[in-house]
mmCIF file of C-alpha atoms in Angstrom:
data_model
loop_
_atom_site.group_PDB
_atom_site.id
_atom_site.type_symbol
_atom_site.label_atom_id
_atom_site.label_comp_id
_atom_site.label_asym_id
_atom_site.label_seq_id
_atom_site.Cartn_x
_atom_site.Cartn_y
_atom_site.Cartn_z
ATOM 1 C CA ASN A 1 -49.481 -15.526 14.459
ATOM 2 C CA ILE A 2 -46.993 -18.323 14.151
ATOM 3 C CA VAL A 3 -45.262 -18.578 10.795
ATOM 4 C CA THR A 4 -44.146 -22.077 9.895
ATOM 5 C CA LYS A 5 -41.486 -22.390 7.227
ATOM 6 C CA ASN A 6 -40.576 -25.552 5.403
ATOM 7 C CA ARG A 7 -37.019 -26.718 5.895
ATOM 8 C CA SER A 8 -34.793 -26.176 2.900
ATOM 9 C CA ASP A 9 -33.194 -29.188 1.267
ATOM 10 C CA PHE A 10 -29.855 -28.035 2.659
ATOM 11 C CA ILE A 11 -31.069 -27.856 6.268
ATOM 12 C CA ALA A 12 -32.735 -31.261 5.863
ATOM 13 C CA PHE A 13 -29.392 -32.577 4.542
ATOM 14 C CA LEU A 14 -27.559 -31.140 7.576
ATOM 15 C CA GLU A 15 -30.102 -32.535 10.018
ATOM 16 C CA SER A 16 -29.656 -35.974 8.510
ATOM 17 C CA LYS A 17 -25.865 -35.653 8.544
ATOM 18 C CA LEU A 18 -25.659 -34.303 12.114
ATOM 19 C CA ARG A 19 -28.559 -36.438 13.383
ATOM 20 C CA GLN A 20 -30.301 -33.599 15.154
ATOM 21 C CA GLU A 21 -32.997 -31.018 14.517
ATOM 22 C CA ILE A 22 -31.534 -27.662 13.554
ATOM 23 C CA THR A 23 -32.667 -24.079 13.722
ATOM 24 C CA SER A 24 -30.636 -21.839 11.442
ATOM 25 C CA SER A 25 -30.225 -18.113 11.150
ATOM 26 C CA VAL A 26 -28.263 -16.131 8.610
ATOM 27 C CA TYR A 27 -25.209 -14.565 10.166
ATOM 28 C CA TYR A 28 -23.837 -11.313 8.776
ATOM 29 C CA SER A 29 -21.354 -11.894 5.971
ATOM 30 C CA SER A 30 -19.438 -9.057 4.362
ATOM 31 C CA CYS A 31 -19.214 -10.779 0.985
ATOM 32 C CA LYS A 32 -21.705 -11.940 -1.591
ATOM 33 C CA TYR A 33 -20.067 -15.199 -2.601
ATOM 34 C CA LYS A 34 -20.757 -17.148 0.581
ATOM 35 C CA VAL A 35 -23.415 -17.442 3.237
ATOM 36 C CA VAL A 36 -22.759 -17.887 6.949
ATOM 37 C CA LEU A 37 -25.334 -19.641 9.110
ATOM 38 C CA GLN A 38 -25.512 -19.932 12.852
ATOM 39 C CA LEU A 39 -26.819 -23.410 13.640
ATOM 40 C CA GLN A 40 -28.682 -24.156 16.864
ATOM 41 C CA SER A 41 -30.104 -27.302 18.336
ATOM 42 C CA LYS A 42 -32.270 -27.393 21.456
ATOM 43 C CA GLY A 43 -31.547 -23.715 22.094
ATOM 44 C CA LEU A 44 -27.753 -24.068 21.984
ATOM 45 C CA VAL A 45 -25.424 -22.832 19.258
ATOM 46 C CA ILE A 46 -23.753 -25.895 17.775
ATOM 47 C CA GLY A 47 -21.618 -24.093 15.214
ATOM 48 C CA TYR A 48 -21.189 -21.660 12.363
ATOM 49 C CA LEU A 49 -21.532 -22.932 8.842
ATOM 50 C CA LYS A 50 -19.907 -21.292 5.833
ATOM 51 C CA LEU A 51 -21.249 -22.248 2.423
ATOM 52 C CA GLY A 52 -19.836 -21.122 -0.902
ATOM 53 C CA ILE A 53 -22.604 -19.924 -3.216
ATOM 54 C CA THR A 54 -20.377 -19.140 -6.208
ATOM 55 C CA ASN A 55 -17.183 -20.687 -7.561
ATOM 56 C CA LYS A 56 -15.211 -17.956 -5.795
ATOM 57 C CA GLY A 57 -17.117 -18.744 -2.600
ATOM 58 C CA ASN A 58 -16.277 -22.424 -2.889
ATOM 59 C CA GLU A 59 -12.613 -21.508 -3.356
ATOM 60 C CA LYS A 60 -12.583 -19.227 -0.291
ATOM 61 C CA VAL A 61 -14.397 -21.709 1.966
ATOM 62 C CA GLN A 62 -12.061 -24.514 0.812
ATOM 63 C CA LYS A 63 -9.074 -22.245 1.512
ATOM 64 C CA GLU A 64 -10.365 -21.667 5.032
ATOM 65 C CA TYR A 65 -10.912 -25.398 5.523
ATOM 66 C CA SER A 66 -7.350 -26.092 4.389
ATOM 67 C CA ALA A 67 -5.894 -23.505 6.785
ATOM 68 C CA LEU A 68 -7.920 -24.783 9.734
ATOM 69 C CA SER A 69 -6.857 -28.347 8.917
ATOM 70 C CA ILE A 70 -3.174 -27.381 8.863
ATOM 71 C CA LEU A 71 -3.432 -25.463 12.140
ATOM 72 C CA GLU A 72 -5.846 -27.793 13.950
ATOM 73 C CA ASP A 73 -3.232 -29.143 16.370
ATOM 74 C CA GLY A 74 -2.567 -25.671 17.764
ATOM 75 C CA ILE A 75 -4.570 -23.653 20.236
ATOM 76 C CA ILE A 76 -5.409 -20.633 18.136
ATOM 77 C CA VAL A 77 -8.079 -21.825 15.713
ATOM 78 C CA PRO A 78 -11.597 -23.184 16.116
ATOM 79 C CA LYS A 79 -12.147 -26.840 15.310
ATOM 80 C CA VAL A 80 -13.903 -27.996 12.154
ATOM 81 C CA ILE A 81 -16.917 -30.122 13.093
ATOM 82 C CA ASP A 82 -17.847 -31.160 9.570
ATOM 83 C CA SER A 83 -17.256 -30.303 5.933
ATOM 84 C CA GLY A 84 -18.339 -31.436 2.510
ATOM 85 C CA PHE A 85 -20.343 -30.609 -0.568
ATOM 86 C CA PHE A 86 -24.029 -29.993 -1.064
ATOM 87 C CA GLU A 87 -25.038 -29.754 -4.731
ATOM 88 C CA GLU A 88 -21.557 -28.584 -5.773
ATOM 89 C CA HIS A 89 -21.375 -26.026 -2.950
ATOM 90 C CA PHE A 90 -18.579 -26.569 -0.429
ATOM 91 C CA PHE A 91 -19.303 -25.979 3.263
ATOM 92 C CA ILE A 92 -17.515 -26.134 6.588
ATOM 93 C CA LEU A 93 -19.109 -26.276 10.016
ATOM 94 C CA ILE A 94 -16.922 -24.685 12.687
ATOM 95 C CA GLU A 95 -17.304 -24.972 16.446
ATOM 96 C CA PRO A 96 -18.812 -21.949 18.184
ATOM 97 C CA ILE A 97 -16.430 -19.652 20.035
ATOM 98 C CA LYS A 98 -17.969 -17.675 22.859
ATOM 99 C CA GLY A 99 -15.217 -15.093 23.001
ATOM 100 C CA LYS A 100 -15.208 -11.349 22.689
ATOM 101 C CA GLN A 101 -13.281 -8.812 20.718
ATOM 102 C CA LYS A 102 -10.427 -7.339 22.711
ATOM 103 C CA LYS A 103 -7.475 -5.394 21.401
ATOM 104 C CA PRO A 104 -4.436 -7.693 21.624
ATOM 105 C CA LEU A 105 -1.241 -6.529 23.300
ATOM 106 C CA GLY A 106 2.203 -7.080 21.776
ATOM 107 C CA GLN A 107 2.789 -10.290 23.743
ATOM 108 C CA ASP A 108 -0.592 -11.645 22.572
ATOM 109 C CA LEU A 109 0.330 -10.966 18.957
ATOM 110 C CA ASN A 110 3.694 -12.684 19.455
ATOM 111 C CA ILE A 111 1.935 -15.797 20.773
ATOM 112 C CA LEU A 112 -0.455 -15.823 17.811
ATOM 113 C CA LEU A 113 2.365 -15.311 15.321
ATOM 114 C CA SER A 114 4.509 -18.016 16.923
ATOM 115 C CA GLU A 115 1.610 -20.459 16.456
ATOM 116 C CA LEU A 116 1.541 -19.608 12.741
ATOM 117 C CA LYS A 117 5.192 -20.578 12.137
ATOM 118 C CA HIS A 118 5.958 -23.435 9.818
ATOM 119 C CA SER A 119 7.461 -26.460 11.442
ATOM 120 C CA PRO A 120 10.352 -26.946 11.137
ATOM 121 C CA ASN A 121 11.167 -23.240 11.210
ATOM 122 C CA LYS A 122 12.587 -21.941 7.972
ATOM 123 C CA GLU A 123 14.290 -18.572 7.600
ATOM 124 C CA PHE A 124 14.812 -16.591 4.405
ATOM 125 C CA LYS A 125 16.263 -13.280 3.338
ATOM 126 C CA LEU A 126 13.606 -11.122 1.724
ATOM 127 C CA SER A 127 15.180 -11.733 -1.674
ATOM 128 C CA ASP A 128 14.540 -15.492 -1.286
ATOM 129 C CA HIS A 129 11.423 -15.513 0.883
ATOM 130 C CA PRO A 130 8.666 -17.535 -0.863
ATOM 131 C CA ARG A 131 5.948 -15.038 0.083
ATOM 132 C CA VAL A 132 7.963 -12.049 -1.145
ATOM 133 C CA LEU A 133 8.671 -13.889 -4.395
ATOM 134 C CA SER A 134 4.946 -14.573 -4.853
ATOM 135 C CA ILE A 135 4.150 -10.895 -4.214
ATOM 136 C CA LYS A 136 6.731 -9.916 -6.824
ATOM 137 C CA ARG A 137 5.153 -12.292 -9.362
ATOM 138 C CA ARG A 138 1.695 -10.942 -8.574
ATOM 139 C CA LEU A 139 2.785 -7.313 -8.949
ATOM 140 C CA ASP A 140 4.452 -8.163 -12.240
ATOM 141 C CA SER A 141 1.417 -10.041 -13.590
ATOM 142 C CA CYS A 142 -0.874 -7.148 -12.577
ATOM 143 C CA ASN A 143 1.445 -4.684 -14.313
ATOM 144 C CA MET A 144 2.032 -2.740 -11.082
ATOM 145 C CA LYS A 145 5.611 -1.786 -11.870
ATOM 146 C CA GLN A 146 5.736 1.208 -9.493
ATOM 147 C CA TYR A 147 5.063 -1.069 -6.496
ATOM 148 C CA LEU A 148 7.485 -3.660 -7.775
ATOM 149 C CA VAL A 149 10.210 -0.983 -7.847
ATOM 150 C CA GLN A 150 9.381 -0.004 -4.246
ATOM 151 C CA LEU A 151 9.452 -3.635 -3.137
ATOM 152 C CA GLU A 152 12.845 -4.163 -4.799
ATOM 153 C CA LYS A 153 14.213 -1.171 -2.825
ATOM 154 C CA VAL A 154 13.001 -2.676 0.447
ATOM 155 C CA ILE A 155 14.487 -6.060 -0.455
ATOM 156 C CA ALA A 156 17.853 -4.496 -1.343
ATOM 157 C CA SER A 157 17.988 -2.548 1.933
ATOM 158 C CA ASP A 158 17.394 -5.517 4.262
ATOM 159 C CA ASN A 159 19.711 -8.480 4.875
ATOM 160 C CA SER A 160 17.741 -9.836 7.837
ATOM 161 C CA LYS A 161 16.204 -13.292 7.793
ATOM 162 C CA TYR A 162 12.491 -13.851 8.227
ATOM 163 C CA LEU A 163 10.504 -16.913 9.168
ATOM 164 C CA LEU A 164 8.045 -18.578 6.878
ATOM 165 C CA VAL A 165 4.569 -18.522 8.420
ATOM 166 C CA TYR A 166 1.052 -19.550 7.536
ATOM 167 C CA GLU A 167 -0.549 -16.269 6.598
ATOM 168 C CA HIS A 168 -3.988 -15.430 7.874
ATOM 169 C CA GLY A 169 -4.574 -12.923 5.086
ATOM 170 C CA ASP A 170 -6.913 -10.700 7.142
ATOM 171 C CA PHE A 171 -5.030 -10.450 10.454
ATOM 172 C CA THR A 172 -7.229 -7.815 12.094
ATOM 173 C CA GLU A 173 -8.744 -7.282 15.540
ATOM 174 C CA TRP A 174 -12.217 -8.310 14.382
ATOM 175 C CA ASN A 175 -10.850 -11.705 13.326
ATOM 176 C CA MET A 176 -9.511 -12.420 16.814
ATOM 177 C CA GLN A 177 -11.706 -13.723 19.618
ATOM 178 C CA TYR A 178 -10.536 -13.542 23.234
ATOM 179 C CA ILE A 179 -11.608 -16.558 25.281
ATOM 180 C CA ASP A 180 -10.199 -18.274 28.370
ATOM 181 C CA SER A 181 -7.235 -15.853 28.614
ATOM 182 C CA GLN A 182 -6.100 -16.492 25.033
ATOM 183 C CA TYR A 183 -6.916 -15.470 21.491
ATOM 184 C CA LYS A 184 -8.317 -17.573 18.689
ATOM 185 C CA LEU A 185 -8.172 -16.557 15.046
ATOM 186 C CA ILE A 186 -11.253 -16.821 12.845
ATOM 187 C CA ASP A 187 -12.038 -16.252 9.147
ATOM 188 C CA PHE A 188 -9.147 -17.818 7.256
ATOM 189 C CA GLU A 189 -10.642 -17.409 3.777
ATOM 190 C CA TYR A 190 -7.652 -15.304 2.643
ATOM 191 C CA ALA A 191 -5.041 -17.607 4.165
ATOM 192 C CA SER A 192 -1.871 -18.450 2.288
ATOM 193 C CA SER A 193 0.591 -21.267 2.795
ATOM 194 C CA ASN A 194 3.892 -21.855 1.057
ATOM 195 C CA GLN A 195 4.723 -25.468 1.871
#
């Protein structure tokens, strides 16, 4: 038997926006505040759509959109095809990447990290580094004094200078796709940027 399902209002909205008929399937998402859809047209994957379904989801999807927008001129992130709101839910449509997971070597990680540097490059001692200062504030506001003490010891023991980078926030092997002899980073919902 063939089961025919009516298109949801959201899929109808996307079809109108993208001017093509879409088949969608729910893609595995490890969180409950967003949904990820694989979108196909005429048998080809046209992209992956992330849609916030709660306020937190909207915030995370917007954070990812912001990170991808900042890094779009580089080679390490997928391109955003479209973005916007549907009934107060923010979404981004990202190009498909037909890569595979492959453990990166040290030189691969160095290339990825060099692409995440701020431009122009800025260097800071740990005691003045914007990210370290934000971690200190967060530890203090969460009343995690024991970790704050440990962090202060590390800061006091190191006079080196460190670059300011755009932080991925979940820089793990499963968020790296190997394609055409290079890596691309995906899933920037935990990204952080100190401009």
